């Protein structure tokens, strides 16, 4: 028997999920929580194998609740079930330790299958989430390649200055770290911005971060 805890601030959603999952063979809803802040007590009370976790809740959201839960010894698996499918939400939920990410409009059979699959130790993403995640990774990889190609125009010294700028260091700090005077640092920064056709240090910092040099 796979034991499931439902975490969602909408009573009707929890009721619908309970009806769906309790009607599936080998699955039983053993507890509910209306907020991520209530998850630790609910887990301690009902010992679930899988937690179905909403993202947006009044006090503690699903990503924070998942991160805290997965940091505990022998935690249950977590499936995020939400209406919010932005790239940031998907990536942050998976980084927090979620084993699955489904949209609330997923067919009931897919949600049931996800509970069984995750309980058996296999991750589960809905097809549309998989496509979005692949596109996100591809976009990030393309951005990194473009940024690295742009930064290849810099001299090694200019590259050091660019990385220091992206690290939030001021001209005096950069000069002290790289053994040059402040006027020289300013000259390098101006040269870098001109070479890369950038307007300011913030754009330079973003480019360095896109290149994954920090």
CSV table of C-alpha atoms in Angstrom, one decimal:
chain,number,residue,atom,x,y,z
A,1,UNK,CA,0.0,0.0,0.0
A,2,UNK,CA,1.4,3.4,-1.0
A,3,UNK,CA,0.6,6.0,1.6
A,4,UNK,CA,0.0,9.6,0.3
A,5,UNK,CA,-0.1,13.0,2.0
A,6,UNK,CA,-1.9,15.8,0.3
A,7,UNK,CA,-0.6,19.3,0.7
A,8,UNK,CA,-2.8,22.0,-0.9
A,9,UNK,CA,-4.5,25.1,0.5
A,10,UNK,CA,-7.7,24.5,-1.5
A,11,UNK,CA,-10.1,22.2,0.3
A,12,UNK,CA,-11.8,21.2,-3.0
A,13,UNK,CA,-8.5,20.2,-4.6
A,14,UNK,CA,-7.7,17.9,-1.6
A,15,UNK,CA,-11.2,16.4,-1.7
A,16,UNK,CA,-10.9,15.7,-5.4
A,17,UNK,CA,-7.4,14.1,-5.1
A,18,UNK,CA,-8.6,12.0,-2.1
A,19,UNK,CA,-11.5,10.6,-4.2
A,20,UNK,CA,-9.2,9.9,-7.1
A,21,UNK,CA,-6.4,8.3,-5.2
A,22,UNK,CA,-8.4,6.3,-2.7
A,23,UNK,CA,-10.2,4.8,-5.7
A,24,UNK,CA,-6.9,3.5,-7.1
A,25,UNK,CA,-5.7,0.1,-6.2
A,26,UNK,CA,-2.8,0.0,-3.8
A,27,UNK,CA,-2.9,3.7,-2.9
A,28,UNK,CA,-4.4,5.3,0.2
A,29,UNK,CA,-4.5,9.0,1.3
A,30,UNK,CA,-3.4,9.0,4.9
A,31,UNK,CA,-3.3,12.7,5.6
A,32,UNK,CA,-3.8,16.3,4.5
A,33,UNK,CA,-2.2,19.7,5.1
A,34,UNK,CA,-3.3,23.1,4.0
A,35,UNK,CA,0.1,24.8,4.1
A,36,UNK,CA,3.8,23.9,3.7
A,37,UNK,CA,4.3,25.0,7.3
A,38,UNK,CA,2.2,22.0,8.4
A,39,UNK,CA,4.1,19.4,6.4
A,40,UNK,CA,6.6,18.3,9.2
A,41,UNK,CA,3.8,17.6,11.7
A,42,UNK,CA,1.7,15.9,9.1
A,43,UNK,CA,4.6,13.6,7.9
A,44,UNK,CA,5.3,12.7,11.5
A,45,UNK,CA,1.7,11.8,12.1
A,46,UNK,CA,0.9,9.7,9.1
A,47,UNK,CA,4.3,8.4,7.7
A,48,UNK,CA,3.5,8.9,4.0
A,49,UNK,CA,5.5,7.3,1.2
A,50,UNK,CA,4.6,10.1,-1.3
A,51,UNK,CA,3.7,13.8,-0.7
A,52,UNK,CA,1.6,15.6,-3.4
A,53,UNK,CA,2.7,19.2,-2.9
A,54,UNK,CA,1.2,22.4,-4.2
A,55,UNK,CA,3.5,25.3,-5.0
A,56,UNK,CA,1.6,28.4,-3.9
A,57,UNK,CA,0.4,28.4,-0.3
A,58,UNK,CA,-0.1,31.2,2.2
A,59,UNK,CA,2.8,30.8,4.6
A,60,UNK,CA,5.3,28.3,3.3
A,61,UNK,CA,5.3,27.5,-0.4
A,62,UNK,CA,5.9,24.1,-1.9
A,63,UNK,CA,9.5,24.5,-2.9
A,64,UNK,CA,10.6,25.6,0.6
A,65,UNK,CA,8.5,22.8,2.2
A,66,UNK,CA,10.0,20.3,-0.2
A,67,UNK,CA,13.6,21.5,0.5
A,68,UNK,CA,13.0,21.2,4.3
A,69,UNK,CA,11.3,17.9,4.0
A,70,UNK,CA,14.0,16.3,1.8
A,71,UNK,CA,16.7,17.4,4.2
A,72,UNK,CA,15.3,15.2,6.9
A,73,UNK,CA,16.4,11.6,7.5
A,74,UNK,CA,14.4,9.0,5.4
A,75,UNK,CA,12.0,11.6,3.8
A,76,UNK,CA,9.1,10.6,1.7
A,77,UNK,CA,9.2,11.3,-2.1
A,78,UNK,CA,7.6,14.5,-3.3
A,79,UNK,CA,5.5,15.2,-6.4
A,80,UNK,CA,4.8,18.8,-7.1
A,81,UNK,CA,1.2,19.2,-8.4
A,82,UNK,CA,0.5,22.8,-9.5
A,83,UNK,CA,-1.1,25.1,-12.0
A,84,UNK,CA,2.2,27.1,-12.2
A,85,UNK,CA,4.6,25.6,-14.8
A,86,UNK,CA,7.2,28.3,-15.3
A,87,UNK,CA,10.7,27.2,-16.0
A,88,UNK,CA,11.9,28.7,-12.7
A,89,UNK,CA,9.3,26.7,-10.7
A,90,UNK,CA,10.2,23.4,-12.4
A,91,UNK,CA,14.0,23.8,-12.0
A,92,UNK,CA,13.7,25.1,-8.4
A,93,UNK,CA,11.3,22.2,-7.4
A,94,UNK,CA,13.7,19.6,-8.8
A,95,UNK,CA,16.7,21.3,-7.1
A,96,UNK,CA,14.7,21.2,-3.9
A,97,UNK,CA,14.4,17.4,-4.2
A,98,UNK,CA,11.1,16.8,-5.9
A,99,UNK,CA,10.9,13.5,-7.7
A,100,UNK,CA,8.0,14.6,-9.9
A,101,UNK,CA,6.3,17.7,-11.3
A,102,UNK,CA,2.8,17.5,-12.7
A,103,UNK,CA,0.2,20.1,-13.6
A,104,UNK,CA,-3.2,20.0,-11.9
A,105,UNK,CA,-4.9,19.5,-15.2
A,106,UNK,CA,-3.1,16.2,-15.8
A,107,UNK,CA,-5.4,13.3,-16.5
A,108,UNK,CA,-6.3,11.3,-13.3
A,109,UNK,CA,-4.6,8.2,-14.7
A,110,UNK,CA,-1.3,10.1,-15.1
A,111,UNK,CA,-1.4,11.4,-11.5
A,112,UNK,CA,-2.1,7.9,-10.2
A,113,UNK,CA,0.7,6.5,-12.3
A,114,UNK,CA,3.0,9.2,-11.0
A,115,UNK,CA,2.3,8.3,-7.4
A,116,UNK,CA,3.1,4.6,-8.2
A,117,UNK,CA,6.2,5.4,-10.2
A,118,UNK,CA,7.7,7.8,-7.7
A,119,UNK,CA,6.9,5.5,-4.8
A,120,UNK,CA,9.0,2.8,-6.6
A,121,UNK,CA,11.9,5.2,-6.8
A,122,UNK,CA,11.6,6.5,-10.4
A,123,UNK,CA,11.2,10.2,-11.2
A,124,UNK,CA,8.1,11.4,-13.1
A,125,UNK,CA,7.5,14.6,-15.1
A,126,UNK,CA,4.5,15.3,-17.3
A,127,UNK,CA,5.3,15.4,-21.0
A,128,UNK,CA,4.7,19.2,-21.2
A,129,UNK,CA,7.0,19.8,-18.3
A,130,UNK,CA,9.7,17.6,-19.8
A,131,UNK,CA,9.5,19.6,-23.0
A,132,UNK,CA,9.8,22.9,-21.1
A,133,UNK,CA,12.7,21.6,-19.1
A,134,UNK,CA,14.5,20.4,-22.2
A,135,UNK,CA,13.9,23.8,-23.8
A,136,UNK,CA,15.1,25.6,-20.7
A,137,UNK,CA,18.4,23.5,-20.6
A,138,UNK,CA,18.9,24.1,-24.3
A,139,UNK,CA,18.3,27.9,-23.9
A,140,UNK,CA,20.8,28.0,-21.0
A,141,UNK,CA,23.4,26.0,-23.0
A,142,UNK,CA,23.0,28.3,-26.0
A,143,UNK,CA,23.2,31.4,-23.8
A,144,UNK,CA,26.4,30.0,-22.3
A,145,UNK,CA,28.0,29.4,-25.7
A,146,UNK,CA,27.1,32.8,-26.9
A,147,UNK,CA,28.5,34.5,-23.8
A,148,UNK,CA,31.7,32.5,-23.9
A,149,UNK,CA,32.2,33.4,-27.6
A,150,UNK,CA,31.7,37.1,-26.8
A,151,UNK,CA,34.2,37.0,-23.8
A,152,UNK,CA,36.8,35.3,-26.0
A,153,UNK,CA,37.4,38.7,-27.5
A,154,UNK,CA,39.0,39.9,-24.2
A,155,UNK,CA,42.6,39.6,-23.2
A,156,UNK,CA,43.4,37.4,-20.2
A,157,UNK,CA,43.8,40.5,-18.0
A,158,UNK,CA,40.4,41.9,-19.2
A,159,UNK,CA,38.8,38.6,-18.5
A,160,UNK,CA,40.1,38.7,-14.9
A,161,UNK,CA,38.6,42.2,-14.5
A,162,UNK,CA,35.3,41.1,-16.0
A,163,UNK,CA,35.0,38.2,-13.6
A,164,UNK,CA,35.8,40.4,-10.7
A,165,UNK,CA,33.2,42.9,-11.8
A,166,UNK,CA,30.6,40.1,-12.0
A,167,UNK,CA,31.6,39.1,-8.5
A,168,UNK,CA,30.5,42.5,-7.3
A,169,UNK,CA,33.9,43.9,-6.5
A,170,UNK,CA,34.6,47.7,-6.8
A,171,UNK,CA,37.5,49.2,-8.7
A,172,UNK,CA,39.7,49.5,-5.6
A,173,UNK,CA,39.0,45.9,-4.6
A,174,UNK,CA,39.8,44.7,-8.2
A,175,UNK,CA,43.0,46.7,-8.3
A,176,UNK,CA,44.2,45.3,-5.0
A,177,UNK,CA,43.4,41.8,-6.0
A,178,UNK,CA,45.0,42.0,-9.5
A,179,UNK,CA,47.9,44.4,-8.6
A,180,UNK,CA,46.9,47.4,-10.6
A,181,UNK,CA,45.9,51.0,-9.8
A,182,UNK,CA,42.3,52.2,-9.9
A,183,UNK,CA,42.8,54.3,-13.1
A,184,UNK,CA,44.0,51.1,-14.8
A,185,UNK,CA,41.0,49.1,-13.6
A,186,UNK,CA,38.7,51.9,-14.9
A,187,UNK,CA,40.5,51.8,-18.3
A,188,UNK,CA,40.2,48.0,-18.5
A,189,UNK,CA,36.4,48.2,-17.7
A,190,UNK,CA,35.9,50.9,-20.3
A,191,UNK,CA,37.8,48.8,-22.9
A,192,UNK,CA,35.8,45.7,-22.0
A,193,UNK,CA,32.5,47.5,-22.3
A,194,UNK,CA,33.5,48.9,-25.7
A,195,UNK,CA,34.7,45.5,-27.0
A,196,UNK,CA,31.6,43.7,-26.0
A,197,UNK,CA,29.3,46.6,-27.0
A,198,UNK,CA,27.8,46.8,-23.5
A,199,UNK,CA,26.4,49.8,-21.7
A,200,UNK,CA,27.3,49.2,-18.1
A,201,UNK,CA,28.8,46.9,-15.5
A,202,UNK,CA,25.5,45.2,-14.8
A,203,UNK,CA,25.3,43.9,-18.4
A,204,UNK,CA,28.9,42.7,-18.1
A,205,UNK,CA,28.1,40.8,-14.9
A,206,UNK,CA,25.1,39.2,-16.6
A,207,UNK,CA,27.3,38.1,-19.5
A,208,UNK,CA,29.9,36.6,-17.2
A,209,UNK,CA,27.2,34.7,-15.3
A,210,UNK,CA,25.7,33.4,-18.6
A,211,UNK,CA,29.1,32.1,-19.5
A,212,UNK,CA,29.1,30.3,-16.2
A,213,UNK,CA,32.4,31.7,-15.1
A,214,UNK,CA,31.1,32.3,-11.6
